[in-house]
CSV table of C-alpha atoms in Angstrom, one decimal:
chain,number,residue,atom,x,y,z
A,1,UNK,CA,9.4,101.1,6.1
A,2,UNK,CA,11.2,103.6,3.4
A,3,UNK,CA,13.9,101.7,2.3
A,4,UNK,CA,16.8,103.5,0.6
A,5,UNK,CA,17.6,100.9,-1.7
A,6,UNK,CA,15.3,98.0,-3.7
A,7,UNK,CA,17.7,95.2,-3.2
A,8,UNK,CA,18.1,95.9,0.5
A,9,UNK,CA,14.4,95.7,0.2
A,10,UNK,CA,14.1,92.0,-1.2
A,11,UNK,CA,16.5,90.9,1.1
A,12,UNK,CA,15.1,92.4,4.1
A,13,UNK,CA,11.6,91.2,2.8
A,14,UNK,CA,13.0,88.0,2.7
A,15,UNK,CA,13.9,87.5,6.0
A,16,UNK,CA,10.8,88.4,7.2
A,17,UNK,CA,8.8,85.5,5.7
A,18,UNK,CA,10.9,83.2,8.6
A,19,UNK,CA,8.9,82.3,11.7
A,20,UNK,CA,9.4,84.7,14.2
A,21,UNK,CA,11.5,87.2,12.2
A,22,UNK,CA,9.8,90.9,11.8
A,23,UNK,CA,10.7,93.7,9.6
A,24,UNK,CA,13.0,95.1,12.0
A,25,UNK,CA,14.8,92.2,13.0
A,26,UNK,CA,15.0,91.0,8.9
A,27,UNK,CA,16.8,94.0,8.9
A,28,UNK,CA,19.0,94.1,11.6
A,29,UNK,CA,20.0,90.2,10.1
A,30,UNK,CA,20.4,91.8,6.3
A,31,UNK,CA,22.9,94.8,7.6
A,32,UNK,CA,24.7,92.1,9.8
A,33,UNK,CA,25.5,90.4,6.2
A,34,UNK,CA,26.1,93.1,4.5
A,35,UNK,CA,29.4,94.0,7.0
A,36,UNK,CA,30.3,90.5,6.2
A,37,UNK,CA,32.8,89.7,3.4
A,38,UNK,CA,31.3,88.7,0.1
A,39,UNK,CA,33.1,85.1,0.8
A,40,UNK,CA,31.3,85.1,3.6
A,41,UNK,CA,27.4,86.1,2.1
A,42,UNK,CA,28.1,83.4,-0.6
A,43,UNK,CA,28.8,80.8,1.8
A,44,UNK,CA,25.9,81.3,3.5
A,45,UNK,CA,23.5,81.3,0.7
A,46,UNK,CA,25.5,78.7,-0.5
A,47,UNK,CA,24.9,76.4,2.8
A,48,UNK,CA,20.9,76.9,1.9
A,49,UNK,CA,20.6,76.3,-1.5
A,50,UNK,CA,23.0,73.0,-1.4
A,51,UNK,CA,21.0,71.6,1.9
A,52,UNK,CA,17.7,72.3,-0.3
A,53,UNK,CA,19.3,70.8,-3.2
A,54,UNK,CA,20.9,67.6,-2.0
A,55,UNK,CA,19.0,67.0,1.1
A,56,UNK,CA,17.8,63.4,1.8
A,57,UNK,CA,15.4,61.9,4.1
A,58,UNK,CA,15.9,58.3,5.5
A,59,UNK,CA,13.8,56.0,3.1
A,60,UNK,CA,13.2,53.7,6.5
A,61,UNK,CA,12.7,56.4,9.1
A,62,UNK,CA,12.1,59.4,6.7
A,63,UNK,CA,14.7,61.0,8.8
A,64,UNK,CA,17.0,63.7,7.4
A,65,UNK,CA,19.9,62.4,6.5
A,66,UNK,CA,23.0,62.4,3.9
A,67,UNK,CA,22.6,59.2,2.7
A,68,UNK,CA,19.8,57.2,1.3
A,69,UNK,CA,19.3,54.7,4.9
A,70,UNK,CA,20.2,57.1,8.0
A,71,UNK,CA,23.2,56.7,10.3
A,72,UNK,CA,20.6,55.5,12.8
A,73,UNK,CA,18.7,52.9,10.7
A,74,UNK,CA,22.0,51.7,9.3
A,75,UNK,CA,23.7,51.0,12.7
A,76,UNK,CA,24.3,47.4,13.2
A,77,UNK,CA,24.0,48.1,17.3
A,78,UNK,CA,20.7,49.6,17.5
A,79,UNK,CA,17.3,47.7,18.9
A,80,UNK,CA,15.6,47.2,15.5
A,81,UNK,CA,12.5,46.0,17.5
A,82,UNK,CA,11.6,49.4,19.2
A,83,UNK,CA,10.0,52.2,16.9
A,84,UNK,CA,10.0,55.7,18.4
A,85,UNK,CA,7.3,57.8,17.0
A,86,UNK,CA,8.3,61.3,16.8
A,87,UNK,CA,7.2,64.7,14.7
A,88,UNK,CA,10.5,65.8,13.2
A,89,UNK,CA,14.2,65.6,13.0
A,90,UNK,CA,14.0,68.0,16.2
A,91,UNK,CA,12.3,65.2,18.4
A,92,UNK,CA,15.4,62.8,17.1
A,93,UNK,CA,18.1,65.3,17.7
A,94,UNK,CA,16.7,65.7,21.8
A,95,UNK,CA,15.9,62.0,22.2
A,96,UNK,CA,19.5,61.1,21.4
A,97,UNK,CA,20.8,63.6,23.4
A,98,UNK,CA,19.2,61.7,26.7
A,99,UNK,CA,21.4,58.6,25.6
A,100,UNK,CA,18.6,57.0,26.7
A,101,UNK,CA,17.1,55.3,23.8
A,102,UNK,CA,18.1,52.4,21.8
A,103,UNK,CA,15.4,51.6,19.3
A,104,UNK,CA,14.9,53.2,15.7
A,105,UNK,CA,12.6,56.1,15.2
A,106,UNK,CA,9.9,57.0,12.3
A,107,UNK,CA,9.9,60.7,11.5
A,108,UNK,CA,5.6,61.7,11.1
A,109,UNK,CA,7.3,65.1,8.8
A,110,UNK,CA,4.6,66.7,11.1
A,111,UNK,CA,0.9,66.2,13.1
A,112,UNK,CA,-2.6,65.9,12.5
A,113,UNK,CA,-3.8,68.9,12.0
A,114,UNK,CA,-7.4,69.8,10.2
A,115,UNK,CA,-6.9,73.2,11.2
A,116,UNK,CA,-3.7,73.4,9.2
A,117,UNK,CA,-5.1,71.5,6.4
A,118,UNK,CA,-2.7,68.6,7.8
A,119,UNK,CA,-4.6,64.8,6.9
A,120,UNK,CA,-3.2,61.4,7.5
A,121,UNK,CA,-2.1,61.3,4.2
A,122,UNK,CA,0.7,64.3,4.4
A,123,UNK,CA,2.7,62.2,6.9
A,124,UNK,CA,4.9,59.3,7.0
A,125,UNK,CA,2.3,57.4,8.5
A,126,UNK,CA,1.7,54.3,5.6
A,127,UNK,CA,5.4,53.6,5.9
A,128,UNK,CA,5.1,53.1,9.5
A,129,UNK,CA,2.4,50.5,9.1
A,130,UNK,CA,4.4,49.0,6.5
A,131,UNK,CA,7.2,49.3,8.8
A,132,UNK,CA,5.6,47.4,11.6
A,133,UNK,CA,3.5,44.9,9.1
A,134,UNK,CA,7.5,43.5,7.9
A,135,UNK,CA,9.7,44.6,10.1
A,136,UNK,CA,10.2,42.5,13.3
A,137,UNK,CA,8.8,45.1,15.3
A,138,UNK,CA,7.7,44.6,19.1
A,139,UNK,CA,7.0,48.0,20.6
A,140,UNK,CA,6.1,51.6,19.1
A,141,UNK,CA,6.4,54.2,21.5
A,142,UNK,CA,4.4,57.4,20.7
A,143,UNK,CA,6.8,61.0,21.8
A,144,UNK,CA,4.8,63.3,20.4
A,145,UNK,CA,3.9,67.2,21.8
A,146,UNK,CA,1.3,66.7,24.3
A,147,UNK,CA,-1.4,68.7,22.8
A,148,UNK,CA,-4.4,68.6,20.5
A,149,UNK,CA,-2.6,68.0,17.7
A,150,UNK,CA,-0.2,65.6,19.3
A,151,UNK,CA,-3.4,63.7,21.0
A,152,UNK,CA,-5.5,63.1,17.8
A,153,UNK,CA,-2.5,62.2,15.6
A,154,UNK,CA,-1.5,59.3,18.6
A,155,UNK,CA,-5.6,58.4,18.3
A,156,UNK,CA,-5.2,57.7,14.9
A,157,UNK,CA,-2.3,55.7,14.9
A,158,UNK,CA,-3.2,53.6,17.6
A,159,UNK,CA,-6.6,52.7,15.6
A,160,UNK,CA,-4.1,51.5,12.9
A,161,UNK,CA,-1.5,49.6,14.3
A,162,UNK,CA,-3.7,48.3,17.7
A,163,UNK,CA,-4.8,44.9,15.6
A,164,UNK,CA,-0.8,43.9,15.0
A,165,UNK,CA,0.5,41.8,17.9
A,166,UNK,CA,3.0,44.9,19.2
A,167,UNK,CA,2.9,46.5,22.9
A,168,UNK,CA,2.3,50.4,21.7
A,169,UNK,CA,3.3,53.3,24.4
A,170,UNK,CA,3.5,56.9,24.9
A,171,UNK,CA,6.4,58.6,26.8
A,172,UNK,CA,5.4,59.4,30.5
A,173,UNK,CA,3.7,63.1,31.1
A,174,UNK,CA,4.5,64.5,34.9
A,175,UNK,CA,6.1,66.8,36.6
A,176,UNK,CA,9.3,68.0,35.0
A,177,UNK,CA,12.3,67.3,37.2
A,178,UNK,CA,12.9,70.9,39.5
A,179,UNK,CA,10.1,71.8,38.7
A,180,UNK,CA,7.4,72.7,41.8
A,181,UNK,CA,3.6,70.9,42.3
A,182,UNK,CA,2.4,74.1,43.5
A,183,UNK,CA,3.0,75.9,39.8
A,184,UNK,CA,2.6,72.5,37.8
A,185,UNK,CA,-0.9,73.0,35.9
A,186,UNK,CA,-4.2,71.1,36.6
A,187,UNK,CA,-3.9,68.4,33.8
A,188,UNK,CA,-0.4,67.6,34.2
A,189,UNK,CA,-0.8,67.6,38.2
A,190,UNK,CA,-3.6,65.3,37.7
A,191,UNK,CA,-2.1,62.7,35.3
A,192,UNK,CA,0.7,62.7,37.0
A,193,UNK,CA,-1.2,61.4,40.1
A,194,UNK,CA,-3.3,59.0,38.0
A,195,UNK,CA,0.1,57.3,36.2
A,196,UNK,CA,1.8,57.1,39.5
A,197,UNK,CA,4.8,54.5,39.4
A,198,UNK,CA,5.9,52.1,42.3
A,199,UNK,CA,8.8,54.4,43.9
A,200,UNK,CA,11.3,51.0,43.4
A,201,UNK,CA,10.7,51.9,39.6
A,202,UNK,CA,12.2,55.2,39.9
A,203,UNK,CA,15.7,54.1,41.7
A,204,UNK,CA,16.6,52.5,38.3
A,205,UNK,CA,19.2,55.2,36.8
B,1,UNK,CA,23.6,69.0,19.0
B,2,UNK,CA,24.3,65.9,17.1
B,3,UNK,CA,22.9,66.5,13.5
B,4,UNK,CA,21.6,63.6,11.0
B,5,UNK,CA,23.1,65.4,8.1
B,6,UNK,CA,26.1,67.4,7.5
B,7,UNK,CA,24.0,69.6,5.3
B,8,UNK,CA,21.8,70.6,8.0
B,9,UNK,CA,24.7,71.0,10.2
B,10,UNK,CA,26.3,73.7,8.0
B,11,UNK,CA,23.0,75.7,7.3
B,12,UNK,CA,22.6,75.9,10.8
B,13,UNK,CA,26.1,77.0,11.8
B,14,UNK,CA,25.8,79.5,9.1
B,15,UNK,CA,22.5,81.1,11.1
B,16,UNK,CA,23.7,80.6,13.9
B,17,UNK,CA,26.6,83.1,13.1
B,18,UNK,CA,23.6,85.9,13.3
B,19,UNK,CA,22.9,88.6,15.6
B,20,UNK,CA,21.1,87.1,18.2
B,21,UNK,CA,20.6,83.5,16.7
B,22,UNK,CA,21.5,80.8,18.3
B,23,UNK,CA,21.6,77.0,17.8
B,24,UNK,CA,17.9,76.1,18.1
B,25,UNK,CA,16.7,79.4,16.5
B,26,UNK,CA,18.8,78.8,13.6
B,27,UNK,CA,17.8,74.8,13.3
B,28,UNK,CA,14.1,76.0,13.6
B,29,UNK,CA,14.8,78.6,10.5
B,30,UNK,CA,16.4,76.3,8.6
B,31,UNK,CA,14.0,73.4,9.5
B,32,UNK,CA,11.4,76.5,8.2
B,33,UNK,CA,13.2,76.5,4.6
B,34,UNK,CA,13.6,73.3,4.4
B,35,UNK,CA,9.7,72.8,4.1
B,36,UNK,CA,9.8,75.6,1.4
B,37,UNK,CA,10.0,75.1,-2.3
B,38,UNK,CA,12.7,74.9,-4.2
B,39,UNK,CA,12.5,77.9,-5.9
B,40,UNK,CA,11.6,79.6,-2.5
B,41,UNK,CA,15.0,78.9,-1.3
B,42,UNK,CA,16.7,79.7,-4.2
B,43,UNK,CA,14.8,82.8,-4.1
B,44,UNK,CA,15.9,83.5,-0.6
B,45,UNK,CA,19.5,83.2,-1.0
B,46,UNK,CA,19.9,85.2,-4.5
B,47,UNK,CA,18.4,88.1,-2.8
B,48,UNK,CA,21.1,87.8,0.2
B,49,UNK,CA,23.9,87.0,-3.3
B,50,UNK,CA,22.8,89.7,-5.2
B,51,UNK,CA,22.2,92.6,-2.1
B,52,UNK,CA,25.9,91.5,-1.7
B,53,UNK,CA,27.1,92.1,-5.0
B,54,UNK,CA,25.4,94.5,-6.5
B,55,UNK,CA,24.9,97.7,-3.2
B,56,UNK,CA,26.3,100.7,-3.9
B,57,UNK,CA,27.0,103.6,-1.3
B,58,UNK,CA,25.7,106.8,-2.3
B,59,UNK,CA,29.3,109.1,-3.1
B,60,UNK,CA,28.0,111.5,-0.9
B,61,UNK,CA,26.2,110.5,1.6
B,62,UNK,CA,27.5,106.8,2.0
B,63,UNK,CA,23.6,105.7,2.5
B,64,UNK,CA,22.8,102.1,0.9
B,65,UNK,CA,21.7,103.0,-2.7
B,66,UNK,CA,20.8,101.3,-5.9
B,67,UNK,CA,22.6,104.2,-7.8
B,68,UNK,CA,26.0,105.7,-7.2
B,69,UNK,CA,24.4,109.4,-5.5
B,70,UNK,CA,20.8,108.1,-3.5
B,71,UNK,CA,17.6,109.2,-3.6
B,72,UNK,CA,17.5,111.4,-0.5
B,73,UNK,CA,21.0,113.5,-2.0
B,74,UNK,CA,19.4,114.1,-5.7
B,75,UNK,CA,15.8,114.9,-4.3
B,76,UNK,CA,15.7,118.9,-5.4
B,77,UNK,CA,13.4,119.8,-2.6
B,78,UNK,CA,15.7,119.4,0.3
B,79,UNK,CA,17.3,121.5,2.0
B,80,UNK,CA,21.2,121.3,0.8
B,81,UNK,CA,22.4,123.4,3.7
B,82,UNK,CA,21.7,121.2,6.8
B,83,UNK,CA,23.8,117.6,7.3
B,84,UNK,CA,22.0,114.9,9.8
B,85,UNK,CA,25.0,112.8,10.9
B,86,UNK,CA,24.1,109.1,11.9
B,87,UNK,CA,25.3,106.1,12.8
B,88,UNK,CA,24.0,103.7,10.1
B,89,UNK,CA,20.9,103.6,7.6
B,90,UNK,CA,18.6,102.2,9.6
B,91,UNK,CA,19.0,105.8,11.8
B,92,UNK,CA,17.9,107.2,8.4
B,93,UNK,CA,14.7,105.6,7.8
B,94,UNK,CA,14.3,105.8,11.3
B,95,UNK,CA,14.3,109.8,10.8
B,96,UNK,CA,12.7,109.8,7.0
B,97,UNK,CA,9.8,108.2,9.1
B,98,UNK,CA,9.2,111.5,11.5
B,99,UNK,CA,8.8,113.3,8.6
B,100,UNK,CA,10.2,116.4,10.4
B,101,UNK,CA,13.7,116.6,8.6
B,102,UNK,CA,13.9,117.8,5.3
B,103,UNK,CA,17.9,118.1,5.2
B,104,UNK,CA,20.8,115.4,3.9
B,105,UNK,CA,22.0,112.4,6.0
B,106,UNK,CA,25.9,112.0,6.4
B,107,UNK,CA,26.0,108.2,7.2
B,108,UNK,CA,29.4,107.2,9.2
B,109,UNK,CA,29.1,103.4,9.1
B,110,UNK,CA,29.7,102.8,12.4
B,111,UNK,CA,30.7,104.9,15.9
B,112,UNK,CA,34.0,105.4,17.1
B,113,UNK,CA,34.7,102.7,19.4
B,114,UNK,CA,38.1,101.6,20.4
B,115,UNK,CA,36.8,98.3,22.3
B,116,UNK,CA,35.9,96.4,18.8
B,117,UNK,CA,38.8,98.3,17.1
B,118,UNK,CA,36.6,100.8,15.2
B,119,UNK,CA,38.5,104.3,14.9
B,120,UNK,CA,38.2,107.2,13.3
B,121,UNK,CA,39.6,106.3,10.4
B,122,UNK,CA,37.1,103.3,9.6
B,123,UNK,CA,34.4,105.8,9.4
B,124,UNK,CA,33.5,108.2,6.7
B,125,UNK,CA,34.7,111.2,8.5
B,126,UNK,CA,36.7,112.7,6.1
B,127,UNK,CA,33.9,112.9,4.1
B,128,UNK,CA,31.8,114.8,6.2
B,129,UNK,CA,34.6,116.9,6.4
B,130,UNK,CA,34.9,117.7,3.0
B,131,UNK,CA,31.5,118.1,1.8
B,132,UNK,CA,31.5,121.0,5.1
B,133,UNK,CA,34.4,122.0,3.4
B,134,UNK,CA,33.4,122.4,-0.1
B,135,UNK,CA,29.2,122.7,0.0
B,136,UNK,CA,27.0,125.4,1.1
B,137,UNK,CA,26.8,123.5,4.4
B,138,UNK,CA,24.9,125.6,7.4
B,139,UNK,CA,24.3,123.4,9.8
B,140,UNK,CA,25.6,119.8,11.3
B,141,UNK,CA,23.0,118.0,13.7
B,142,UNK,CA,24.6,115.0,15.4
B,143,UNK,CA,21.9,112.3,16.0
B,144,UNK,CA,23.6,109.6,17.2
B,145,UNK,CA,23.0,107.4,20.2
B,146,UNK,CA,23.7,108.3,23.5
B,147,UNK,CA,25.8,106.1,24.6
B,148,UNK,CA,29.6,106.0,25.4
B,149,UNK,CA,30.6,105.3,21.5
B,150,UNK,CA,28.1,108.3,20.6
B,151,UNK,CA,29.2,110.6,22.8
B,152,UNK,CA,33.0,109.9,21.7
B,153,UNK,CA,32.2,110.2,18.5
B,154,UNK,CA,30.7,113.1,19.2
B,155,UNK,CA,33.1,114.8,20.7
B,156,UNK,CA,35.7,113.7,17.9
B,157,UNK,CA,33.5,115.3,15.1
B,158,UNK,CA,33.3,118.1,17.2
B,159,UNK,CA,36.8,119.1,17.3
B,160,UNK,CA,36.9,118.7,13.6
B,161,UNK,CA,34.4,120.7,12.2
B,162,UNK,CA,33.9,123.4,15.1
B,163,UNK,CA,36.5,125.8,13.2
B,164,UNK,CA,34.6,126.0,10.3
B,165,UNK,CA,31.5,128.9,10.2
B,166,UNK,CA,28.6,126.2,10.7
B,167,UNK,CA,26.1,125.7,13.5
B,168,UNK,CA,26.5,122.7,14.9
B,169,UNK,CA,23.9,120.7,17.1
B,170,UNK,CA,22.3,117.4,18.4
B,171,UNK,CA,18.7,116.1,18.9
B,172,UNK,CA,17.4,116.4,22.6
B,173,UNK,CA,17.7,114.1,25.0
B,174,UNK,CA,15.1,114.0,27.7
B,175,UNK,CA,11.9,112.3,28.9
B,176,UNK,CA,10.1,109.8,26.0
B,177,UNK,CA,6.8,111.0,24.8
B,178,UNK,CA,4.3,108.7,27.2
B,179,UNK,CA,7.2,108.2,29.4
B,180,UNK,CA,6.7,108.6,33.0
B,181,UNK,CA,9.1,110.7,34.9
B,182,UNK,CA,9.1,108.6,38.0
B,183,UNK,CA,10.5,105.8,35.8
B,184,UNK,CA,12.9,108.2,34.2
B,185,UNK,CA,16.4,107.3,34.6
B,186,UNK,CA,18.3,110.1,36.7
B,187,UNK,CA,20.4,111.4,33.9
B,188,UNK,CA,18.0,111.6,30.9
B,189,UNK,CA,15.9,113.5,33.9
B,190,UNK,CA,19.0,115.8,34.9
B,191,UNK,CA,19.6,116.3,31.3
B,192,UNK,CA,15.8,117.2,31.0
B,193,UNK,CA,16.0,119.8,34.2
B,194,UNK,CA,19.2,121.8,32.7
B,195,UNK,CA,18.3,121.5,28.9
B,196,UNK,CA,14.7,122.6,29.9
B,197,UNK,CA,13.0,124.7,26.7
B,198,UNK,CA,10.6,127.7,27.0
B,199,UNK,CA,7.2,126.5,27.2
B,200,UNK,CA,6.3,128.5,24.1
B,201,UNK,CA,8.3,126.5,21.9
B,202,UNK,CA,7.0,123.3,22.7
B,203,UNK,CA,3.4,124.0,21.3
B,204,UNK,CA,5.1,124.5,17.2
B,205,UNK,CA,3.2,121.9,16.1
């Protein structure tokens, strides 16, 4: 790309460095904010730099958060003996939105991922030990992505928290709700077969 | 979406305001920036401050520039007598990429569309005007898009400059290069049939 102008350039090149953003789209995104009002452009930069600046994370569930113990950990209401493991702040956002869950969570900041150059030691995963060693915890449910990465990072924290006296689960993996048997993959199909539940388990809710 | 921190929520609302961004695209980009360094973000959001502050539009042409007339206007070697007009500058790199057009770019900022409130007057048709006016202009070539705001706008510029001793044309339409004529839409084909050209010209290069 020949672009008419260097700062257009940086801006544009930019852009591109987000996930899933090319060239063309940076660009579309950089003319967009240059039609917008210079009020505007600074407010949106500003947003950036003040999250990157002033961001928290939970010092309990490592969480993002505004404050230094989460609006989560700090609510007096919530099941303090139920741990839900999850990867990031995504995870928490979509498990609240089920109103289903109670508990705390612990944010991993990530996976185990050699490929990545991800180890144990990049994630929250100490804390959660120390979490479970002193907190009065009775259950950890694992809801973690349901692939290799997902799979070895459960492994391992089972092999570290299986010797405390907790009851340690993973979310259930099955057909979605709407969605057919005849397109629902092998694995899934087949594990969803193996894990059946009594049907007077599913008429709760 | 429920957010754990204001901060986040702002960044993302300030994405989300993108072209074709939404909620979860613009928590995923800002999740991205998040995990970047300090100085990355910084980084990011100067570019956007100081594209904003610092563009210029070239005087003549109204491209993006870094200086007040741009690079294409003051290059020596082209050819001052033929104006492409376009929509915006991506339309110019867009052409400066064919390498077939060795003329100046009149950039109107936008097409004449009276659905989003964009009339004549927003655009820099007065200046086209002029510069046919007052330079040794030959020829106009209209390539803008053909759709109902091109073809307005079109028609507009038309009326103003047809009284002035200048040839004035726009880019063929017809069937894509590797486009299949079954698949052809019926009025790019039409078009095609009654703006047919002599088989002779079509073997220049």
């Amino acid at each position: 790309m020949n672009f008419s102008s260097k700062l257009l350039e940086n801006a544009v090149e930019e852009f591109s460095k987000l996930p899933g953003v090319g060239k063309k789209t940076a660009l579309r995104l950089v003319l967009h904010l240059l039609k917008s009002t210079s009020a505007e452009v600074h407010q949106f930069s500003n947003s950036l730099t003040t999250l990157k600046d002033n961001i928290k994370y939970c010092e309990k569930c490592h969480n993002i958060s505004d404050e230094v113990i989460c609006e989560i950990c700090s609510a007096p209401k919530r099941d303090n003996s139920i741990i839900c493991v999850v990867e990031d702040t995504r995870d928490v956002m979509a498990i609240e939105n089920t109103h289903q869950f109670q508990g705390l969570y612990h944010v991993l900041n990530g996976l185990i991922s050699p490929m990545d150059g991800v180890g144990p030691g990049d994630l929250t995963i100490e804390s959660l030990v120390k979490r479970v060693q002193h907190e009065d915890v009775q259950e950890v449910i694992f809801a973690l992505s349901a692939n290799m990465e997902g799979d070895t990072t459960i492994f391992y924290l089972h092999k570290k928290l299986k010797d405390f006296n907790i009851k340690i689960s993973t979310i259930a993996r099955g057909i979605a709700f709407g969605g057919e048997i005849e397109y629902a993959d092998e694995i899934t199909l087949g594990r969803s077969i193996a894990t059946r539940v009594p049907y007077e388990n599913t008429l709760i809710r």
